[in-house]
PDB file of C-alpha atoms in Angstrom:
ATOM      1  CA  UNK E   1      -2.769  -0.076 -18.096  1.00  0.00           C
ATOM      2  CA  UNK E   2      -0.466   2.666 -16.853  1.00  0.00           C
ATOM      3  CA  UNK E   3       3.231   2.128 -17.469  1.00  0.00           C
ATOM      4  CA  UNK E   4       5.920   3.070 -14.965  1.00  0.00           C
ATOM      5  CA  UNK E   5       9.446   2.131 -15.980  1.00  0.00           C
ATOM      6  CA  UNK E   6      12.388   2.104 -13.609  1.00  0.00           C
ATOM      7  CA  UNK E   7      16.078   1.855 -14.426  1.00  0.00           C
ATOM      8  CA  UNK E   8      18.353   0.228 -13.570  1.00  0.00           C
ATOM      9  CA  UNK E   9      16.623  -2.843 -12.113  1.00  0.00           C
ATOM     10  CA  UNK E  10      19.682  -3.769 -10.105  1.00  0.00           C
ATOM     11  CA  UNK E  11      22.572  -1.688  -8.913  1.00  0.00           C
ATOM     12  CA  UNK E  12      25.561  -2.307  -6.682  1.00  0.00           C
ATOM     13  CA  UNK E  13      27.613   0.658  -5.465  1.00  0.00           C
ATOM     14  CA  UNK E  14      30.265   1.317  -2.853  1.00  0.00           C
ATOM     15  CA  UNK E  15      29.870   3.331   0.321  1.00  0.00           C
ATOM     16  CA  UNK E  16      30.264   6.976  -0.575  1.00  0.00           C
ATOM     17  CA  UNK E  17      29.309   6.400  -4.156  1.00  0.00           C
ATOM     18  CA  UNK E  18      26.971   8.474  -6.295  1.00  0.00           C
ATOM     19  CA  UNK E  19      23.821   6.776  -7.591  1.00  0.00           C
ATOM     20  CA  UNK E  20      20.879   7.946  -9.675  1.00  0.00           C
ATOM     21  CA  UNK E  21      17.680   5.940  -9.976  1.00  0.00           C
ATOM     22  CA  UNK E  22      15.411   6.837 -12.887  1.00  0.00           C
ATOM     23  CA  UNK E  23      11.706   6.597 -13.313  1.00  0.00           C
ATOM     24  CA  UNK E  24       9.537   7.356 -16.380  1.00  0.00           C
ATOM     25  CA  UNK E  25       5.729   7.216 -16.643  1.00  0.00           C
ATOM     26  CA  UNK E  26       3.958   7.615 -19.925  1.00  0.00           C
ATOM     27  CA  UNK E  27       0.426   8.311 -18.683  1.00  0.00           C
ATOM     28  CA  UNK E  28       0.619  12.077 -18.069  1.00  0.00           C
ATOM     29  CA  UNK E  29       0.077  11.449 -14.428  1.00  0.00           C
ATOM     30  CA  UNK E  30       0.519  14.461 -12.112  1.00  0.00           C
ATOM     31  CA  UNK E  31       1.846  12.611  -9.071  1.00  0.00           C
ATOM     32  CA  UNK E  32       5.031  10.571  -8.874  1.00  0.00           C
ATOM     33  CA  UNK E  33       6.439   8.887  -5.784  1.00  0.00           C
ATOM     34  CA  UNK E  34       9.631   7.223  -4.615  1.00  0.00           C
ATOM     35  CA  UNK E  35       9.313   4.565  -1.939  1.00  0.00           C
ATOM     36  CA  UNK E  36      11.766   2.160  -0.308  1.00  0.00           C
ATOM     37  CA  UNK E  37      10.693  -1.295   0.844  1.00  0.00           C
ATOM     38  CA  UNK E  38      12.400  -2.967   3.791  1.00  0.00           C
ATOM     39  CA  UNK E  39      11.265  -6.035   5.728  1.00  0.00           C
ATOM     40  CA  UNK E  40       9.357  -4.967   8.820  1.00  0.00           C
ATOM     41  CA  UNK E  41       8.831  -1.405   7.588  1.00  0.00           C
ATOM     42  CA  UNK E  42       6.659  -1.880   4.501  1.00  0.00           C
ATOM     43  CA  UNK E  43       6.833   0.939   1.969  1.00  0.00           C
ATOM     44  CA  UNK E  44       8.216   4.211   3.236  1.00  0.00           C
ATOM     45  CA  UNK E  45       7.787   7.413   1.227  1.00  0.00           C
ATOM     46  CA  UNK E  46      11.042   9.153   0.418  1.00  0.00           C
ATOM     47  CA  UNK E  47       9.950  12.017  -1.873  1.00  0.00           C
ATOM     48  CA  UNK E  48       7.057  12.797  -4.168  1.00  0.00           C
ATOM     49  CA  UNK E  49       6.049  15.383  -6.744  1.00  0.00           C
ATOM     50  CA  UNK E  50       2.902  16.733  -8.231  1.00  0.00           C
ATOM     51  CA  UNK E  51       4.443  18.108 -11.437  1.00  0.00           C
ATOM     52  CA  UNK E  52       7.539  19.112 -13.298  1.00  0.00           C
ATOM     53  CA  UNK E  53       9.817  21.190 -11.074  1.00  0.00           C
ATOM     54  CA  UNK E  54       7.871  20.323  -7.940  1.00  0.00           C
ATOM     55  CA  UNK E  55       9.232  18.338  -5.007  1.00  0.00           C
ATOM     56  CA  UNK E  56       7.584  17.314  -1.756  1.00  0.00           C
ATOM     57  CA  UNK E  57       9.394  15.803   1.179  1.00  0.00           C
ATOM     58  CA  UNK E  58       8.297  12.334   2.258  1.00  0.00           C
ATOM     59  CA  UNK E  59       8.715  10.531   5.570  1.00  0.00           C
ATOM     60  CA  UNK E  60      12.289   9.257   5.152  1.00  0.00           C
ATOM     61  CA  UNK E  61      14.081  11.880   3.086  1.00  0.00           C
ATOM     62  CA  UNK E  62      17.522  11.960   4.756  1.00  0.00           C
ATOM     63  CA  UNK E  63      20.347  11.049   2.432  1.00  0.00           C
ATOM     64  CA  UNK E  64      18.135  11.358  -0.684  1.00  0.00           C
ATOM     65  CA  UNK E  65      17.521  14.106  -3.212  1.00  0.00           C
ATOM     66  CA  UNK E  66      15.009  13.973  -6.006  1.00  0.00           C
ATOM     67  CA  UNK E  67      14.240  15.917  -9.068  1.00  0.00           C
ATOM     68  CA  UNK E  68      11.216  15.957 -11.409  1.00  0.00           C
ATOM     69  CA  UNK E  69      12.546  17.236 -14.714  1.00  0.00           C
ATOM     70  CA  UNK E  70       9.403  16.694 -16.812  1.00  0.00           C
ATOM     71  CA  UNK E  71       5.901  15.432 -16.373  1.00  0.00           C
ATOM     72  CA  UNK E  72       7.243  11.961 -17.244  1.00  0.00           C
ATOM     73  CA  UNK E  73      10.604  11.788 -15.432  1.00  0.00           C
ATOM     74  CA  UNK E  74      11.412  11.592 -11.720  1.00  0.00           C
ATOM     75  CA  UNK E  75      14.892  10.854 -10.453  1.00  0.00           C
ATOM     76  CA  UNK E  76      16.164   9.761  -7.058  1.00  0.00           C
ATOM     77  CA  UNK E  77      19.717  10.751  -6.190  1.00  0.00           C
ATOM     78  CA  UNK E  78      22.026   9.261  -3.539  1.00  0.00           C
ATOM     79  CA  UNK E  79      25.040  11.435  -3.464  1.00  0.00           C
ATOM     80  CA  UNK E  80      26.938   9.681  -0.692  1.00  0.00           C
ATOM     81  CA  UNK E  81      25.478   6.195  -0.578  1.00  0.00           C
ATOM     82  CA  UNK E  82      25.568   4.313   2.728  1.00  0.00           C
ATOM     83  CA  UNK E  83      24.907   0.639   3.529  1.00  0.00           C
ATOM     84  CA  UNK E  84      21.692   1.704   5.346  1.00  0.00           C
ATOM     85  CA  UNK E  85      20.365   2.645   1.895  1.00  0.00           C
ATOM     86  CA  UNK E  86      20.515  -0.895   0.642  1.00  0.00           C
ATOM     87  CA  UNK E  87      16.899  -1.543  -0.211  1.00  0.00           C
ATOM     88  CA  UNK E  88      14.297  -2.203  -2.877  1.00  0.00           C
ATOM     89  CA  UNK E  89      13.142   1.109  -4.389  1.00  0.00           C
ATOM     90  CA  UNK E  90       9.758   1.582  -6.069  1.00  0.00           C
ATOM     91  CA  UNK E  91       8.632   4.424  -8.206  1.00  0.00           C
ATOM     92  CA  UNK E  92       4.900   5.013  -8.657  1.00  0.00           C
ATOM     93  CA  UNK E  93       2.558   7.461 -10.349  1.00  0.00           C
ATOM     94  CA  UNK E  94      -1.062   8.513 -10.083  1.00  0.00           C
ATOM     95  CA  UNK E  95      -3.496  10.834 -11.792  1.00  0.00           C
ATOM     96  CA  UNK E  96      -3.882  13.292  -8.990  1.00  0.00           C
ATOM     97  CA  UNK E  97      -5.700  14.288  -5.868  1.00  0.00           C
ATOM     98  CA  UNK E  98      -9.308  14.620  -4.910  1.00  0.00           C
ATOM     99  CA  UNK E  99     -11.975  12.465  -6.522  1.00  0.00           C
ATOM    100  CA  UNK E 100     -10.051  11.946  -9.765  1.00  0.00           C
ATOM    101  CA  UNK E 101      -8.914   8.416 -10.487  1.00  0.00           C
ATOM    102  CA  UNK E 102      -6.279   8.157  -7.763  1.00  0.00           C
ATOM    103  CA  UNK E 103      -5.157   4.582  -8.368  1.00  0.00           C
ATOM    104  CA  UNK E 104      -1.397   4.425  -7.935  1.00  0.00           C
ATOM    105  CA  UNK E 105       0.641   2.424 -10.446  1.00  0.00           C
ATOM    106  CA  UNK E 106       4.015   0.976  -9.482  1.00  0.00           C
ATOM    107  CA  UNK E 107       7.160   0.227 -11.412  1.00  0.00           C
ATOM    108  CA  UNK E 108       8.957  -3.095 -11.088  1.00  0.00           C
ATOM    109  CA  UNK E 109      11.439  -1.837  -8.590  1.00  0.00           C
ATOM    110  CA  UNK E 110      15.178  -1.230  -8.396  1.00  0.00           C
ATOM    111  CA  UNK E 111      17.263  -3.341  -6.053  1.00  0.00           C
ATOM    112  CA  UNK E 112      20.134  -1.248  -4.698  1.00  0.00           C
ATOM    113  CA  UNK E 113      23.022  -2.703  -2.746  1.00  0.00           C
ATOM    114  CA  UNK E 114      25.569  -0.467  -1.070  1.00  0.00           C
ATOM    115  CA  UNK E 115      28.711  -2.391  -0.079  1.00  0.00           C
TER     116      UNK E 115
ATOM    117  CA  UNK Q   1       3.503  12.628  11.028  1.00  0.00           C
ATOM    118  CA  UNK Q   2       0.688  10.642   9.530  1.00  0.00           C
ATOM    119  CA  UNK Q   3       0.844   6.877  10.058  1.00  0.00           C
ATOM    120  CA  UNK Q   4      -0.914   3.789   8.793  1.00  0.00           C
ATOM    121  CA  UNK Q   5      -0.645   0.730  11.058  1.00  0.00           C
ATOM    122  CA  UNK Q   6      -1.249  -2.739   9.737  1.00  0.00           C
ATOM    123  CA  UNK Q   7      -2.023  -4.959  12.642  1.00  0.00           C
ATOM    124  CA  UNK Q   8      -1.135  -8.396  11.346  1.00  0.00           C
ATOM    125  CA  UNK Q   9       2.368  -8.947  10.115  1.00  0.00           C
ATOM    126  CA  UNK Q  10       1.566 -12.549   9.163  1.00  0.00           C
ATOM    127  CA  UNK Q  11      -1.697 -14.406   8.668  1.00  0.00           C
ATOM    128  CA  UNK Q  12      -2.316 -18.060   7.858  1.00  0.00           C
ATOM    129  CA  UNK Q  13      -5.755 -19.404   6.897  1.00  0.00           C
ATOM    130  CA  UNK Q  14      -7.009 -22.647   5.475  1.00  0.00           C
ATOM    131  CA  UNK Q  15      -8.036 -22.667   1.868  1.00  0.00           C
ATOM    132  CA  UNK Q  16     -11.702 -21.870   1.587  1.00  0.00           C
ATOM    133  CA  UNK Q  17     -11.807 -19.899   4.826  1.00  0.00           C
ATOM    134  CA  UNK Q  18     -11.922 -16.086   5.040  1.00  0.00           C
ATOM    135  CA  UNK Q  19      -8.952 -13.845   5.828  1.00  0.00           C
ATOM    136  CA  UNK Q  20      -9.231 -10.446   7.465  1.00  0.00           C
ATOM    137  CA  UNK Q  21      -6.475  -7.785   7.503  1.00  0.00           C
ATOM    138  CA  UNK Q  22      -6.920  -4.729   9.651  1.00  0.00           C
ATOM    139  CA  UNK Q  23      -5.438  -1.278   9.341  1.00  0.00           C
ATOM    140  CA  UNK Q  24      -5.735   1.994  11.266  1.00  0.00           C
ATOM    141  CA  UNK Q  25      -4.725   5.500  10.218  1.00  0.00           C
ATOM    142  CA  UNK Q  26      -4.004   8.735  12.031  1.00  0.00           C
ATOM    143  CA  UNK Q  27      -4.646  11.541   9.488  1.00  0.00           C
ATOM    144  CA  UNK Q  28      -8.297  12.601   9.745  1.00  0.00           C
ATOM    145  CA  UNK Q  29      -8.025  14.193   6.299  1.00  0.00           C
ATOM    146  CA  UNK Q  30      -7.419  10.774   4.655  1.00  0.00           C
ATOM    147  CA  UNK Q  31     -10.137  10.088   2.106  1.00  0.00           C
ATOM    148  CA  UNK Q  32      -8.851   7.346  -0.136  1.00  0.00           C
ATOM    149  CA  UNK Q  33      -7.845   3.862   1.037  1.00  0.00           C
ATOM    150  CA  UNK Q  34      -6.351   1.438  -1.504  1.00  0.00           C
ATOM    151  CA  UNK Q  35      -5.100  -2.098  -0.987  1.00  0.00           C
ATOM    152  CA  UNK Q  36      -2.198  -3.616  -2.922  1.00  0.00           C
ATOM    153  CA  UNK Q  37      -0.984  -7.149  -3.371  1.00  0.00           C
ATOM    154  CA  UNK Q  38       2.660  -8.134  -3.847  1.00  0.00           C
ATOM    155  CA  UNK Q  39       3.507 -11.609  -4.935  1.00  0.00           C
ATOM    156  CA  UNK Q  40       6.968 -13.038  -4.188  1.00  0.00           C
ATOM    157  CA  UNK Q  41       9.628 -11.221  -6.075  1.00  0.00           C
ATOM    158  CA  UNK Q  42       7.220  -8.880  -7.873  1.00  0.00           C
ATOM    159  CA  UNK Q  43       5.927  -5.350  -7.719  1.00  0.00           C
ATOM    160  CA  UNK Q  44       2.735  -4.143  -6.127  1.00  0.00           C
ATOM    161  CA  UNK Q  45      -0.496  -4.228  -7.945  1.00  0.00           C
ATOM    162  CA  UNK Q  46      -3.780  -2.689  -7.007  1.00  0.00           C
ATOM    163  CA  UNK Q  47      -6.589  -4.961  -5.743  1.00  0.00           C
ATOM    164  CA  UNK Q  48      -9.385  -2.803  -4.366  1.00  0.00           C
ATOM    165  CA  UNK Q  49     -10.007   0.618  -2.862  1.00  0.00           C
ATOM    166  CA  UNK Q  50     -12.594   2.527  -0.894  1.00  0.00           C
ATOM    167  CA  UNK Q  51     -13.336   6.280  -0.634  1.00  0.00           C
ATOM    168  CA  UNK Q  52     -14.480   8.033   2.473  1.00  0.00           C
ATOM    169  CA  UNK Q  53     -17.997   8.638   1.161  1.00  0.00           C
ATOM    170  CA  UNK Q  54     -18.889   4.962   1.617  1.00  0.00           C
ATOM    171  CA  UNK Q  55     -18.326   2.408   4.370  1.00  0.00           C
ATOM    172  CA  UNK Q  56     -18.389  -0.813   2.345  1.00  0.00           C
ATOM    173  CA  UNK Q  57     -17.219  -1.920  -1.071  1.00  0.00           C
ATOM    174  CA  UNK Q  58     -17.167  -5.394  -2.634  1.00  0.00           C
ATOM    175  CA  UNK Q  59     -15.372  -6.686  -5.679  1.00  0.00           C
ATOM    176  CA  UNK Q  60     -15.950 -10.432  -6.196  1.00  0.00           C
ATOM    177  CA  UNK Q  61     -14.307 -12.183  -3.216  1.00  0.00           C
ATOM    178  CA  UNK Q  62     -12.851  -8.944  -1.746  1.00  0.00           C
ATOM    179  CA  UNK Q  63     -14.694  -6.744   0.729  1.00  0.00           C
ATOM    180  CA  UNK Q  64     -13.350  -3.525   2.154  1.00  0.00           C
ATOM    181  CA  UNK Q  65     -14.923  -1.942   5.270  1.00  0.00           C
ATOM    182  CA  UNK Q  66     -14.224   1.587   6.440  1.00  0.00           C
ATOM    183  CA  UNK Q  67     -14.986   2.993   9.934  1.00  0.00           C
ATOM    184  CA  UNK Q  68     -14.167   6.658   9.770  1.00  0.00           C
ATOM    185  CA  UNK Q  69     -15.054   7.292  13.395  1.00  0.00           C
ATOM    186  CA  UNK Q  70     -12.523   4.693  14.550  1.00  0.00           C
ATOM    187  CA  UNK Q  71     -10.100   5.558  11.712  1.00  0.00           C
ATOM    188  CA  UNK Q  72      -9.993   1.872  10.838  1.00  0.00           C
ATOM    189  CA  UNK Q  73     -10.418  -0.103   7.584  1.00  0.00           C
ATOM    190  CA  UNK Q  74     -10.148  -3.734   6.744  1.00  0.00           C
ATOM    191  CA  UNK Q  75      -9.829  -6.108   3.878  1.00  0.00           C
ATOM    192  CA  UNK Q  76     -11.841  -9.314   3.852  1.00  0.00           C
ATOM    193  CA  UNK Q  77     -10.942 -12.064   1.434  1.00  0.00           C
ATOM    194  CA  UNK Q  78     -13.642 -14.739   1.277  1.00  0.00           C
ATOM    195  CA  UNK Q  79     -13.347 -18.320   0.032  1.00  0.00           C
ATOM    196  CA  UNK Q  80      -9.540 -18.006  -0.052  1.00  0.00           C
ATOM    197  CA  UNK Q  81      -7.536 -19.744  -2.756  1.00  0.00           C
ATOM    198  CA  UNK Q  82      -3.819 -20.635  -2.991  1.00  0.00           C
ATOM    199  CA  UNK Q  83      -3.239 -17.779  -5.419  1.00  0.00           C
ATOM    200  CA  UNK Q  84      -4.296 -15.338  -2.679  1.00  0.00           C
ATOM    201  CA  UNK Q  85      -0.994 -15.971  -0.892  1.00  0.00           C
ATOM    202  CA  UNK Q  86       0.982 -12.808  -1.073  1.00  0.00           C
ATOM    203  CA  UNK Q  87       1.887  -9.715   0.964  1.00  0.00           C
ATOM    204  CA  UNK Q  88      -1.008  -7.283   1.227  1.00  0.00           C
ATOM    205  CA  UNK Q  89      -0.521  -3.579   1.874  1.00  0.00           C
ATOM    206  CA  UNK Q  90      -3.045  -1.058   3.011  1.00  0.00           C
ATOM    207  CA  UNK Q  91      -2.627   2.643   2.361  1.00  0.00           C
ATOM    208  CA  UNK Q  92      -4.239   5.975   3.083  1.00  0.00           C
ATOM    209  CA  UNK Q  93      -4.195   9.130   0.964  1.00  0.00           C
ATOM    210  CA  UNK Q  94      -4.825  12.660   1.990  1.00  0.00           C
ATOM    211  CA  UNK Q  95      -7.533  14.387  -0.137  1.00  0.00           C
ATOM    212  CA  UNK Q  96      -5.527  17.612  -0.560  1.00  0.00           C
ATOM    213  CA  UNK Q  97      -1.881  16.634  -0.316  1.00  0.00           C
ATOM    214  CA  UNK Q  98      -1.840  13.608  -2.565  1.00  0.00           C
ATOM    215  CA  UNK Q  99       0.524  11.899  -0.090  1.00  0.00           C
ATOM    216  CA  UNK Q 100       0.011   8.140   0.003  1.00  0.00           C
ATOM    217  CA  UNK Q 101       1.170   6.370   3.168  1.00  0.00           C
ATOM    218  CA  UNK Q 102       1.481   2.584   3.437  1.00  0.00           C
ATOM    219  CA  UNK Q 103       1.160   0.146   6.226  1.00  0.00           C
ATOM    220  CA  UNK Q 104       3.885  -2.378   7.006  1.00  0.00           C
ATOM    221  CA  UNK Q 105       2.362  -5.272   5.033  1.00  0.00           C
ATOM    222  CA  UNK Q 106       0.715  -8.555   5.945  1.00  0.00           C
ATOM    223  CA  UNK Q 107       2.076 -11.781   4.622  1.00  0.00           C
ATOM    224  CA  UNK Q 108      -0.909 -13.990   3.930  1.00  0.00           C
ATOM    225  CA  UNK Q 109      -0.414 -17.738   3.562  1.00  0.00           C
ATOM    226  CA  UNK Q 110      -3.193 -20.008   2.343  1.00  0.00           C
ATOM    227  CA  UNK Q 111      -2.771 -23.591   3.645  1.00  0.00           C
ATOM    228  CA  UNK Q 112      -4.305 -26.518   1.747  1.00  0.00           C
TER     229      UNK Q 112
END
């Protein structure tokens, strides 16, 4: 079973604060994703990456930066956190594209509250 | 941009009956369609998928149908059980980009 580990699991920060969410996968997967989950919106893709040093823009990127430092590690950065970024964040990884095993594995989530 | 629409936000069925959740997608290059289940307070886990080279796939009580012409796919859960109660998400993935887009989720409740 693929392992995707997120930290922290819970975070409270103030408006204007600086937050980094971390994600590590130990399956040598190429693709990593950051999603946010909000009631009524499902999961929305923030950023994703297909390898170390690569970054692709998702559907809701405003206010977020991301960096893939290694094959294993993908970070989500909120440099000026706002209350609208209060959400449940999921990191995920998958083998790759095409007809390879493309099942996506999710971490347990990080609940972020911006007060 | 590409979208995945999940038509039922909530669904309630009697235990033992079948449940059907419907999704549509916009990206004609989508070729991989997974379904995920999220139990209360937990993360998402994979339940079943279908690739664009087939139009039907079954795994035990789960059936996925794909209509590429209509850009529509659906999850059928037969002989529902209380443990099927959860939020179900459909998703679509582009063959070349690797971008995985989710629907809004369907909260399925199984009534005794």
